[in-house]
Coordinates of C-alpha atoms and ligand atoms in Angstrom, one line a residue:
M7 CA 278.4 -55.7 -62.3
S8 CA 276.1 -52.5 -62.9
S9 CA 276.0 -50.8 -66.6
P10 CA 276.7 -47.5 -66.3
P11 CA 274.2 -45.1 -67.7
T12 CA 274.3 -44.2 -71.5
G13 CA 272.3 -41.0 -71.7
R14 CA 274.1 -37.7 -71.5
T15 CA 274.0 -35.9 -68.4
D16 CA 275.2 -32.7 -66.9
E17 CA 276.2 -34.8 -63.9
P18 CA 280.1 -36.2 -64.4
V19 CA 279.9 -40.2 -65.1
E20 CA 281.8 -42.3 -62.2
L21 CA 283.2 -45.6 -64.0
D22 CA 285.6 -48.1 -63.1
A23 CA 287.4 -47.8 -66.7
V24 CA 286.7 -45.2 -70.0
V25 CA 287.6 -46.8 -73.2
I26 CA 288.9 -44.1 -75.8
G27 CA 288.2 -45.1 -79.0
A28 CA 285.4 -47.7 -80.7
G29 CA 287.3 -49.4 -83.9
F30 CA 289.1 -52.6 -83.3
A31 CA 290.9 -52.0 -80.1
G32 CA 288.3 -50.2 -78.2
L33 CA 285.4 -52.6 -78.6
Y34 CA 287.7 -55.7 -77.8
Q35 CA 288.8 -53.5 -74.5
L36 CA 285.4 -52.3 -73.6
F37 CA 284.3 -56.1 -73.9
R38 CA 287.6 -57.7 -72.2
L39 CA 287.2 -55.2 -69.1
R40 CA 283.1 -55.5 -69.0
D41 CA 282.8 -59.4 -69.7
R42 CA 285.8 -60.4 -68.3
L43 CA 286.4 -58.4 -65.5
G44 CA 282.9 -57.2 -64.6
L45 CA 284.2 -53.7 -64.5
T46 CA 281.7 -50.6 -65.5
V47 CA 283.2 -49.4 -68.6
M48 CA 282.3 -46.9 -71.4
A49 CA 283.8 -46.8 -74.2
L50 CA 283.8 -43.1 -76.2
E51 CA 283.8 -42.5 -79.5
A52 CA 283.8 -39.1 -81.9
A53 CA 282.3 -41.2 -85.2
D54 CA 278.6 -41.8 -85.2
G55 CA 279.1 -45.4 -85.7
I56 CA 281.9 -48.4 -84.4
G57 CA 284.7 -49.3 -86.6
G58 CA 287.5 -46.4 -86.2
T59 CA 289.7 -46.6 -89.4
W60 CA 287.1 -48.8 -91.6
F61 CA 284.6 -46.0 -90.5
W62 CA 286.1 -43.3 -91.7
N63 CA 288.3 -44.5 -94.8
R64 CA 285.5 -44.8 -97.3
Y65 CA 287.9 -43.3 -100.1
P66 CA 287.4 -45.6 -103.5
G67 CA 289.3 -48.9 -103.2
A68 CA 289.9 -49.1 -99.7
R69 CA 290.7 -52.2 -98.5
C70 CA 293.0 -54.1 -96.1
D71 CA 296.0 -55.0 -97.2
S72 CA 296.2 -58.3 -94.5
E73 CA 294.4 -61.1 -95.9
S74 CA 291.0 -61.7 -94.4
H75 CA 291.6 -65.1 -92.9
V76 CA 294.4 -63.0 -90.7
Y77 CA 292.3 -59.6 -90.2
W78 CA 289.9 -60.1 -87.2
Y79 CA 289.7 -61.0 -83.6
T80 CA 291.0 -64.4 -82.9
F81 CA 290.0 -64.6 -79.3
S82 CA 287.1 -66.5 -79.9
L83 CA 287.2 -70.1 -82.2
E84 CA 283.7 -69.8 -82.5
L85 CA 283.7 -66.2 -84.3
M86 CA 286.0 -67.3 -86.6
R87 CA 284.2 -69.9 -87.6
E88 CA 280.6 -67.7 -88.0
W89 CA 281.8 -65.1 -89.9
E90 CA 282.3 -65.5 -93.4
W91 CA 284.3 -63.3 -95.4
S92 CA 283.9 -63.0 -99.1
E93 CA 287.5 -61.8 -100.9
R94 CA 290.8 -62.7 -100.0
Y95 CA 291.1 -58.8 -99.2
P96 CA 288.1 -57.4 -97.2
G97 CA 287.0 -54.3 -98.5
Q98 CA 286.2 -51.3 -96.6
A99 CA 282.3 -52.0 -96.3
E100 CA 282.4 -55.8 -95.5
I101 CA 285.3 -54.8 -92.3
L102 CA 282.6 -52.9 -91.0
R103 CA 279.9 -55.2 -91.4
Y104 CA 282.4 -57.5 -89.7
L105 CA 282.8 -55.5 -86.5
N106 CA 279.2 -54.5 -86.3
F107 CA 278.2 -58.2 -86.6
V108 CA 280.8 -58.5 -83.5
A109 CA 279.8 -55.7 -81.1
D110 CA 276.4 -56.6 -81.6
K111 CA 277.2 -60.7 -81.3
L112 CA 278.6 -59.5 -77.9
A113 CA 275.7 -56.5 -76.8
L114 CA 278.8 -54.1 -77.1
K115 CA 277.2 -51.2 -78.4
R116 CA 275.1 -50.3 -75.2
D117 CA 278.0 -49.6 -73.7
I118 CA 279.6 -47.1 -76.5
R119 CA 278.6 -43.3 -76.5
F120 CA 278.5 -42.4 -79.9
R121 CA 279.2 -38.6 -81.2
T122 CA 281.5 -38.1 -78.2
R123 CA 285.2 -37.1 -79.3
V124 CA 287.1 -36.2 -75.8
T125 CA 289.4 -33.0 -75.8
S126 CA 291.1 -33.8 -72.4
A127 CA 292.1 -36.5 -69.7
H128 CA 293.6 -35.4 -66.5
Y129 CA 294.7 -37.5 -63.8
D130 CA 293.9 -36.2 -60.5
E131 CA 296.4 -37.8 -58.1
A132 CA 294.6 -37.6 -54.4
A133 CA 291.8 -39.6 -55.8
N134 CA 293.9 -42.0 -58.2
R135 CA 291.0 -40.8 -61.2
W136 CA 291.3 -40.0 -64.0
H137 CA 288.7 -37.0 -65.3
V138 CA 288.1 -37.4 -68.6
R139 CA 286.2 -34.3 -70.8
T140 CA 284.2 -34.7 -74.2
E141 CA 283.7 -31.7 -76.7
T142 CA 280.2 -32.0 -75.7
G143 CA 280.9 -30.8 -72.0
E144 CA 280.4 -33.9 -70.4
T145 CA 282.7 -35.5 -67.5
F146 CA 283.6 -38.9 -66.9
I147 CA 285.9 -40.1 -63.7
A148 CA 287.3 -43.6 -63.8
K149 CA 290.1 -45.3 -62.2
Y150 CA 291.8 -46.6 -65.1
L151 CA 291.7 -45.0 -68.5
V152 CA 292.3 -47.2 -71.7
T153 CA 293.4 -45.5 -75.2
A154 CA 291.9 -47.0 -78.6
V155 CA 292.4 -44.2 -80.8
G156 CA 294.4 -46.1 -83.7
C157 CA 297.5 -45.5 -85.2
L158 CA 296.4 -43.3 -88.2
S159 CA 293.2 -41.8 -87.3
T160 CA 295.0 -37.9 -87.3
A161 CA 294.2 -36.9 -90.9
N162 CA 297.0 -34.7 -92.7
V163 CA 295.9 -32.0 -94.5
P164 CA 299.1 -30.1 -96.2
A165 CA 299.1 -26.5 -95.5
I166 CA 299.7 -25.5 -99.3
P167 CA 298.6 -22.3 -99.7
G168 CA 295.2 -20.7 -101.8
L169 CA 293.3 -24.2 -100.3
E170 CA 290.7 -21.6 -98.8
M171 CA 290.4 -20.2 -102.4
F172 CA 289.6 -23.3 -104.3
K173 CA 286.0 -23.5 -106.2
G174 CA 286.0 -27.0 -106.6
D175 CA 285.7 -29.5 -103.4
W176 CA 288.3 -31.2 -101.9
Y177 CA 288.4 -34.5 -99.4
H178 CA 290.8 -36.1 -97.4
T179 CA 290.6 -39.9 -98.2
G180 CA 290.6 -40.6 -94.1
Q181 CA 287.8 -38.5 -94.0
W182 CA 285.6 -39.4 -96.6
P183 CA 282.1 -38.7 -97.0
H184 CA 279.5 -41.6 -96.1
E185 CA 277.3 -40.8 -99.3
G186 CA 280.7 -41.0 -101.7
V187 CA 281.9 -38.4 -103.9
D188 CA 280.2 -37.9 -107.2
I189 CA 283.6 -38.0 -109.6
A190 CA 282.1 -39.3 -112.7
G191 CA 283.0 -37.1 -115.4
K192 CA 285.4 -34.9 -113.5
R193 CA 289.2 -33.7 -113.4
V194 CA 290.3 -35.0 -110.1
G195 CA 293.7 -34.4 -109.0
M196 CA 295.5 -36.3 -106.0
I197 CA 298.1 -35.7 -104.1
G198 CA 299.8 -38.4 -102.5
T199 CA 301.5 -41.8 -103.6
G200 CA 301.2 -43.4 -100.1
S201 CA 298.8 -47.1 -100.0
T202 CA 296.2 -44.9 -99.7
G203 CA 296.5 -43.4 -103.1
I204 CA 298.0 -46.5 -104.7
Q205 CA 294.6 -48.1 -103.6
A206 CA 292.1 -45.6 -105.2
A207 CA 294.4 -44.3 -108.1
P208 CA 292.5 -46.9 -110.7
V209 CA 289.3 -47.0 -109.1
I210 CA 289.4 -43.0 -109.4
A211 CA 290.7 -43.2 -113.0
A212 CA 288.0 -45.6 -113.9
Q213 CA 285.6 -43.2 -113.3
A214 CA 287.0 -39.6 -113.4
K215 CA 286.9 -37.5 -116.9
H216 CA 290.3 -37.2 -116.2
L217 CA 292.9 -38.1 -113.2
T218 CA 296.3 -36.5 -112.0
V219 CA 298.4 -37.7 -109.9
F220 CA 300.8 -35.8 -107.7
Q221 CA 304.1 -38.1 -106.8
R222 CA 306.5 -36.8 -104.7
T223 CA 308.4 -40.0 -103.4
A224 CA 308.3 -42.5 -105.8
N225 CA 306.6 -45.8 -104.1
Y226 CA 307.2 -49.8 -104.2
S227 CA 304.1 -51.3 -104.6
V228 CA 303.1 -55.9 -105.9
P229 CA 300.1 -56.4 -107.3
A230 CA 297.5 -57.7 -104.7
R231 CA 296.0 -60.0 -106.8
N232 CA 292.4 -59.9 -104.9
V233 CA 290.0 -62.9 -105.5
P234 CA 286.8 -63.8 -104.4
L235 CA 287.4 -67.0 -101.8
T236 CA 286.3 -70.2 -103.1
A237 CA 283.5 -72.6 -100.9
D238 CA 286.8 -75.0 -100.1
F239 CA 288.6 -72.1 -98.8
K240 CA 285.7 -70.7 -96.4
Q241 CA 285.7 -74.2 -95.4
Y242 CA 289.7 -74.3 -95.0
V243 CA 289.2 -71.7 -92.6
K244 CA 286.4 -72.9 -90.5
D245 CA 288.1 -76.4 -90.5
N246 CA 291.7 -74.0 -89.0
A247 CA 291.0 -71.4 -87.1
G248 CA 292.8 -72.8 -84.0
E249 CA 296.0 -73.1 -86.2
I250 CA 295.5 -69.7 -88.1
R251 CA 295.3 -68.2 -84.7
A252 CA 298.3 -70.0 -83.9
T253 CA 300.4 -68.8 -87.0
T254 CA 299.3 -65.2 -86.6
H255 CA 300.8 -65.5 -82.9
Q256 CA 304.1 -67.3 -84.2
T257 CA 305.1 -64.6 -87.3
Y258 CA 307.5 -61.8 -86.8
N259 CA 304.4 -59.6 -88.2
G260 CA 301.2 -60.9 -87.2
M261 CA 300.5 -62.5 -90.6
G262 CA 299.9 -65.7 -91.7
F263 CA 302.9 -66.1 -93.6
R264 CA 306.3 -66.8 -92.1
V265 CA 309.4 -65.6 -93.6
E266 CA 311.3 -67.8 -96.0
E267 CA 314.8 -68.8 -93.5
R268 CA 316.8 -68.1 -96.5
N269 CA 319.4 -64.7 -97.9
A270 CA 318.9 -63.1 -100.9
V271 CA 322.5 -62.6 -100.9
D272 CA 323.1 -66.4 -101.0
T273 CA 320.8 -67.3 -103.7
P274 CA 322.3 -67.8 -107.6
P275 CA 320.7 -64.7 -109.1
E276 CA 318.1 -66.8 -111.6
E277 CA 316.9 -68.9 -108.4
R278 CA 316.6 -65.3 -106.6
E279 CA 314.6 -64.3 -110.1
R280 CA 312.4 -67.1 -110.4
I281 CA 311.4 -66.3 -106.6
Y282 CA 310.8 -63.1 -106.9
E283 CA 308.6 -63.8 -110.2
A284 CA 306.4 -66.3 -107.7
A285 CA 306.3 -64.1 -105.4
W286 CA 304.8 -61.3 -107.4
E287 CA 302.4 -63.9 -109.1
R288 CA 301.0 -64.8 -105.4
G289 CA 300.9 -61.2 -105.1
G290 CA 300.3 -59.3 -101.6
L291 CA 302.7 -58.2 -98.8
Q292 CA 303.9 -62.1 -98.4
F293 CA 306.4 -60.8 -101.4
R294 CA 308.4 -59.1 -98.4
A295 CA 309.0 -62.5 -97.1
S296 CA 310.5 -63.9 -99.7
F297 CA 314.1 -63.7 -98.2
E298 CA 315.0 -62.8 -94.0
D299 CA 317.6 -60.9 -95.2
M300 CA 315.6 -58.4 -97.4
L301 CA 315.1 -55.6 -94.3
I302 CA 318.8 -55.8 -92.9
S303 CA 321.1 -56.4 -95.7
K304 CA 320.9 -53.5 -98.0
Q305 CA 322.9 -55.2 -100.8
A306 CA 319.9 -58.4 -100.1
N307 CA 316.9 -55.6 -100.3
D308 CA 318.3 -54.0 -103.7
T309 CA 317.7 -56.9 -105.6
A310 CA 314.2 -56.7 -104.8
A311 CA 313.8 -53.2 -105.2
D312 CA 315.8 -53.9 -109.2
F313 CA 313.2 -56.2 -109.2
I314 CA 309.9 -54.3 -108.4
K315 CA 311.4 -51.2 -110.6
S316 CA 312.1 -53.3 -113.4
K317 CA 308.5 -54.3 -113.1
I318 CA 307.1 -51.0 -113.2
R319 CA 309.4 -50.4 -116.0
S320 CA 307.8 -53.0 -118.5
I321 CA 304.3 -52.3 -117.2
V322 CA 304.0 -48.7 -117.5
K323 CA 304.0 -48.1 -121.9
D324 CA 305.4 -44.2 -121.4
P325 CA 309.3 -44.3 -120.5
K326 CA 309.2 -40.9 -118.8
T327 CA 306.2 -41.7 -116.7
A328 CA 307.8 -45.2 -115.7
A329 CA 311.1 -43.4 -115.0
V330 CA 309.1 -40.9 -112.4
L331 CA 307.6 -43.8 -111.0
S332 CA 310.4 -46.1 -110.3
D333 CA 313.0 -43.6 -109.5
I334 CA 312.5 -44.5 -106.0
D335 CA 314.8 -43.3 -103.1
H336 CA 314.1 -45.7 -100.3
P337 CA 314.6 -49.7 -99.4
Y338 CA 312.2 -52.0 -100.5
A339 CA 309.4 -52.1 -97.5
A340 CA 311.3 -49.4 -95.4
K341 CA 308.3 -47.2 -96.2
R342 CA 305.1 -49.3 -95.3
P343 CA 305.1 -51.3 -99.0
P344 CA 301.7 -51.0 -100.7
I345 CA 299.8 -53.7 -102.3
D346 CA 297.7 -52.8 -105.5
T347 CA 295.3 -53.8 -107.7
N348 CA 296.3 -52.7 -111.4
Y349 CA 297.9 -49.0 -110.0
F350 CA 301.0 -49.3 -112.5
E351 CA 298.7 -50.2 -115.3
T352 CA 296.4 -46.9 -114.9
Y353 CA 299.1 -45.0 -116.1
N354 CA 298.4 -46.7 -119.3
R355 CA 294.8 -45.2 -119.6
P356 CA 294.3 -41.8 -121.6
N357 CA 292.6 -40.0 -118.8
V358 CA 295.4 -40.4 -116.2
T359 CA 298.6 -38.3 -115.8
L360 CA 301.8 -38.3 -113.3
V361 CA 303.0 -34.8 -112.1
D362 CA 306.4 -35.0 -110.5
V363 CA 305.9 -33.5 -107.6
K364 CA 309.8 -33.6 -106.6
A365 CA 310.9 -32.1 -109.7
A366 CA 308.9 -29.3 -109.6
P367 CA 306.8 -28.8 -106.0
I368 CA 303.8 -27.5 -105.6
R369 CA 303.7 -24.0 -104.9
Q370 CA 299.6 -23.5 -104.9
I371 CA 296.5 -24.5 -104.9
S372 CA 294.6 -21.3 -107.2
E373 CA 290.6 -21.1 -107.7
T374 CA 290.8 -23.8 -110.5
G375 CA 293.4 -25.7 -109.7
I376 CA 297.1 -26.9 -108.4
R377 CA 299.6 -24.9 -109.7
T378 CA 303.3 -26.2 -109.5
D379 CA 306.8 -24.8 -110.2
E380 CA 306.2 -26.0 -113.8
A381 CA 302.7 -25.4 -114.8
E382 CA 298.8 -25.1 -113.3
Y383 CA 296.7 -28.6 -113.9
P384 CA 292.9 -27.3 -113.9
V385 CA 290.8 -29.7 -111.5
D386 CA 286.9 -29.9 -110.2
I387 CA 287.9 -32.3 -107.1
I388 CA 291.5 -32.5 -105.2
V389 CA 291.7 -35.6 -103.2
F390 CA 294.2 -35.3 -100.6
A391 CA 295.7 -38.9 -100.5
T392 CA 298.4 -37.4 -98.0
G393 CA 298.4 -39.6 -95.0
F394 CA 298.1 -39.1 -91.0
D395 CA 300.2 -37.5 -88.2
A396 CA 300.5 -40.8 -87.2
M397 CA 300.6 -42.8 -83.8
T398 CA 301.6 -39.8 -81.4
G399 CA 299.2 -37.7 -83.4
P400 CA 295.9 -39.0 -82.2
L401 CA 297.2 -39.2 -78.5
L402 CA 298.5 -35.8 -78.5
R403 CA 295.4 -33.7 -80.1
M404 CA 293.9 -34.2 -76.8
D405 CA 294.9 -32.6 -73.8
I406 CA 296.2 -35.3 -71.6
R407 CA 297.4 -34.0 -68.2
G408 CA 299.2 -36.9 -65.7
R409 CA 300.8 -36.4 -62.2
G410 CA 301.2 -32.6 -61.5
G411 CA 299.9 -31.9 -64.2
I412 CA 302.3 -32.7 -66.4
A413 CA 301.1 -32.5 -70.2
L414 CA 301.9 -35.6 -72.6
K415 CA 302.9 -33.1 -75.5
D416 CA 305.7 -32.0 -73.0
V417 CA 307.1 -35.1 -71.7
W418 CA 307.0 -36.1 -75.8
E419 CA 308.5 -32.9 -76.9
A420 CA 311.0 -34.4 -78.4
G421 CA 309.4 -37.9 -79.7
P422 CA 307.3 -40.0 -77.7
R423 CA 308.9 -42.3 -74.5
N424 CA 306.6 -44.9 -72.9
Y425 CA 307.8 -48.3 -71.6
L426 CA 306.9 -51.2 -73.9
G427 CA 304.5 -48.8 -75.9
L428 CA 301.9 -49.6 -73.0
Q429 CA 302.7 -46.9 -70.6
V430 CA 304.1 -43.6 -70.1
A431 CA 305.8 -42.7 -66.4
G432 CA 304.1 -39.9 -64.4
F433 CA 300.5 -40.8 -65.9
P434 CA 299.5 -43.9 -63.8
N435 CA 296.3 -46.1 -64.7
L436 CA 296.5 -44.8 -68.3
F437 CA 297.3 -47.8 -71.0
T438 CA 297.9 -46.9 -74.6
I439 CA 297.0 -49.6 -76.9
T440 CA 299.2 -49.9 -79.8
G441 CA 301.0 -46.7 -78.6
P442 CA 304.4 -46.0 -80.1
G443 CA 307.3 -48.0 -79.0
S444 CA 305.0 -51.5 -79.5
P445 CA 305.5 -53.1 -82.5
S446 CA 301.7 -52.2 -83.9
V447 CA 302.0 -50.6 -87.3
L448 CA 304.3 -53.1 -88.5
C449 CA 301.9 -56.0 -88.0
N450 CA 298.9 -57.1 -88.4
M451 CA 297.3 -54.7 -86.8
P452 CA 294.2 -56.8 -84.5
V453 CA 296.7 -59.4 -83.7
A454 CA 299.0 -56.9 -82.2
I455 CA 295.6 -55.2 -80.8
E456 CA 294.4 -58.4 -78.9
Q457 CA 297.7 -58.6 -77.8
H458 CA 297.9 -55.6 -76.0
V459 CA 294.3 -55.8 -74.8
D460 CA 294.5 -58.9 -73.3
W461 CA 298.3 -57.9 -71.2
I462 CA 295.8 -54.8 -70.0
T463 CA 293.2 -56.5 -69.0
D464 CA 295.4 -59.1 -67.0
C465 CA 297.0 -56.4 -65.9
I466 CA 293.9 -54.6 -64.1
D467 CA 293.2 -58.2 -63.2
H468 CA 296.2 -58.7 -61.5
M469 CA 295.8 -55.0 -59.8
R470 CA 292.4 -56.0 -58.3
A471 CA 293.5 -59.8 -57.1
K472 CA 296.2 -57.8 -55.3
G473 CA 294.8 -54.9 -53.8
R474 CA 296.8 -52.5 -56.2
E475 CA 295.6 -49.4 -56.7
R476 CA 298.1 -48.0 -58.9
I477 CA 300.0 -48.8 -61.6
E478 CA 303.1 -46.7 -63.4
A479 CA 305.8 -46.7 -65.6
R480 CA 309.1 -45.8 -63.8
A481 CA 311.3 -43.9 -65.4
E482 CA 314.4 -45.8 -65.8
A483 CA 311.8 -48.6 -67.4
V484 CA 310.8 -45.9 -69.8
E485 CA 314.8 -44.8 -71.0
K486 CA 315.6 -48.5 -71.6
W487 CA 313.0 -48.9 -73.3
V488 CA 313.3 -46.1 -75.6
T489 CA 316.8 -47.7 -76.3
E490 CA 315.7 -50.6 -77.0
V491 CA 313.4 -49.4 -80.1
N492 CA 316.0 -46.9 -81.4
E493 CA 318.2 -50.3 -81.6
A494 CA 315.5 -52.6 -82.8
A495 CA 315.1 -50.1 -85.6
A496 CA 318.7 -49.6 -86.3
R497 CA 319.3 -53.1 -87.2
T498 CA 316.8 -53.2 -89.8
L499 CA 316.9 -50.9 -93.1
L500 CA 314.0 -48.8 -92.0
P501 CA 315.5 -45.7 -90.7
L502 CA 316.9 -45.3 -94.2
A503 CA 313.5 -44.1 -95.8
K504 CA 313.8 -40.3 -95.0
H505 CA 310.4 -39.4 -96.0
S506 CA 308.7 -42.0 -93.8
W507 CA 305.6 -41.5 -91.6
Y508 CA 307.4 -44.2 -89.3
L509 CA 310.0 -41.3 -88.6
G510 CA 306.5 -38.5 -88.7
A511 CA 309.1 -36.8 -91.6
N512 CA 305.8 -36.7 -92.9
I513 CA 304.4 -33.7 -90.8
P514 CA 306.4 -30.4 -90.4
G515 CA 308.1 -29.7 -87.3
K516 CA 307.3 -33.2 -86.0
P517 CA 310.7 -34.8 -84.2
R518 CA 312.7 -37.4 -85.8
V519 CA 312.0 -40.7 -84.0
F520 CA 311.4 -44.1 -85.5
M521 CA 308.2 -44.8 -83.4
P522 CA 307.2 -48.4 -83.8
Y523 CA 309.1 -51.0 -82.0
A524 CA 310.9 -53.4 -85.0
G525 CA 312.1 -56.4 -83.1
G526 CA 309.1 -58.3 -84.1
L527 CA 305.4 -59.3 -82.3
V528 CA 307.2 -62.4 -81.2
R529 CA 309.8 -61.1 -79.8
Y530 CA 307.7 -58.6 -78.0
R531 CA 305.2 -60.9 -76.7
E532 CA 307.8 -62.9 -74.6
I533 CA 309.0 -59.5 -73.0
C534 CA 305.7 -58.5 -72.1
H535 CA 305.2 -62.0 -70.6
D536 CA 308.5 -61.9 -68.8
V537 CA 308.0 -58.4 -67.5
V538 CA 304.7 -59.9 -66.1
A539 CA 306.6 -63.1 -64.7
R540 CA 308.9 -60.5 -63.5
D541 CA 306.3 -59.3 -61.2
Y542 CA 305.8 -56.8 -63.6
E543 CA 309.3 -55.7 -64.0
G544 CA 309.8 -51.8 -64.8
F545 CA 306.2 -51.1 -63.6
A546 CA 305.5 -49.3 -59.8
L547 CA 302.3 -51.1 -58.4
S548 CA 301.2 -49.5 -55.2
Ligands
N01_16 O1 300.0 -42.3 -96.3 P1 301.1 -41.6 -96.5 P2 298.9 -43.0 -96.5 N1 302.8 -32.6 -101.0 O2 301.7 -40.8 -95.3 C1 302.1 -37.4 -100.0 C2 297.9 -47.4 -93.9 N2 297.2 -48.2 -95.1 O3 297.4 -42.4 -96.4 O4 306.5 -39.6 -99.1 C3 303.0 -33.8 -101.9 O5 301.9 -43.2 -96.4 C4 303.4 -38.4 -99.2 O6 304.3 -37.9 -100.1 P3 305.8 -38.1 -99.2 C5 299.5 -48.1 -94.2 O7 300.0 -48.2 -93.1 C6 296.4 -49.0 -94.5 O8 298.9 -43.7 -98.0 O9 305.9 -37.3 -97.7 N3 302.8 -34.9 -101.4 C7 302.9 -40.0 -99.8 O10 303.2 -40.1 -100.9 C8 299.7 -46.9 -94.3 O11 301.2 -46.7 -94.3 C9 296.0 -49.7 -96.0 O12 307.3 -37.3 -100.3 C10 302.6 -35.0 -99.9 C11 301.6 -39.6 -99.8 O13 301.2 -38.3 -99.7 C12 299.4 -45.7 -93.9 O14 297.9 -46.3 -93.6 C13 295.2 -48.8 -97.1 C14 302.2 -33.9 -99.0 C15 301.3 -39.9 -98.3 O15 301.7 -41.4 -97.9 C16 299.2 -44.3 -94.6 O16 299.0 -44.4 -96.1 C17 296.1 -47.5 -96.6 C18 302.5 -32.8 -99.7 N4 302.7 -31.5 -98.9 C19 296.6 -47.1 -96.0 N5 302.4 -34.6 -98.2 C20 295.2 -51.1 -96.0 O17 295.9 -51.9 -95.3 C21 302.0 -35.6 -97.9 N6 302.3 -36.2 -99.5 C22 293.8 -50.8 -96.7

């Protein structure tokens, strides 16, 4: 195996494979293609460091909602035993240290081109090669193209009139300055109460002179109950690395806990209350695993929703604020459920105000503040915790063209259409790690990523062994899979959250299509396995 050149050049660089992105997915894909298959590979990364999500999202309070002992690579028990997490939920800086530890250990950085944003990728049908061009004017030519661009990496800054006039500073949480933002003594206005806003609000409130939170859709949240890990627990993780990995492969969404095999609707009310109370005390995303009918029966879900709403009302002292926070319009966990550290308690601070922008929408940003239909709120800093153009956004911001010059944005005009979330018909040898149509964002991401990377690696290995040059999803397999993705979502309460980014509803003009595959990672893993067992059913290999 010869290593590709890493210095900049005007000459096109020829490789076996290009990987776009160097976050969790890109790093592992680079490793597998280079070190297992012996391909010449380069990962192209827009940032000047590895980490993807964890490179960019440095907002106050940024922390993972998955527990640390399941939020990492599991392909190597040796790596699992060597790294030690310090807290129940890893913070942004610690995750970045972890990824650097892995990248250094596996000597990955020498094959990553940093500060290299991909602008286009065009398929040359005659040569069976992808031509990948970058903002810096370089061209990379490769037989295989793998996107590892993340699902939540295209920041959504809403087009609120007047932002350009604002005399203060503004930031999107997903593009937070590396040097941090000096919030002390400042009046901060934060728009958005998704997982990010809910993590950031308590930390910002503790530093700012005043925090005004602009809430459009009220949200559930359950305490995270973050704690430093004990020496005993750290030892437990080392001793049980194999079992931990096995569990994440057997659970619905790649977490370390199983959904309880009992129904909320069949459980007597006092018993149910006791179960919810215990789950609230334990904290974390595990709350949604309290009953197995929680995401499929509205009646069951109402019991969880009512429990959390009553908790909100008991925590928040001002009844008006409590009413706005608990006026939630969707089933629990139909949007990605946040977990928090003192989020609702934050509204009891004298320096925090909640503004209901559902009742009085934001109209304008002025030179000095945020104006709603009812009032103007003076602020020095605006924090946009307004989320992302999820799943399709990171792919469609590149000009990707397949066979005959057909553009991905045209193929996906009415929503993403692909097979298994992995391949698009008309785009041979292009693989999309955790693409729309795969379980991805409904899961503990590293587990979903490893499953995809392993599948792609095995697939390329198979092609080489059989002397095949091209793999492409068949149109009829795409049709069937799109139906399967829709039906899997329809079997759950997930589509009932009308403002969810799972549906693309947060981006004006984006097609309303439920994007991730909601059938669960276990089922999905089986499907991918069966497809291979049936000689890559649904794919054309030539
Ligand atoms: O983004 P969101 P996020 N005017 O889209 C509001 C992952 N994550 O960054 O609901 C006013 O969920 C919007 O209101 P509405 C996780 O998967 C993981 O918080 O559209 N408000 C909503 O309140 C998560 O789900 C972790 O009515 C506007 C908020 O902004 C995903 O990232 C931590 C508005 C956006 O919420 C995205 O979360 C954090 C407007 N014009 C995030 N536009 C960890 O595990 C939008 N909003 C660490």
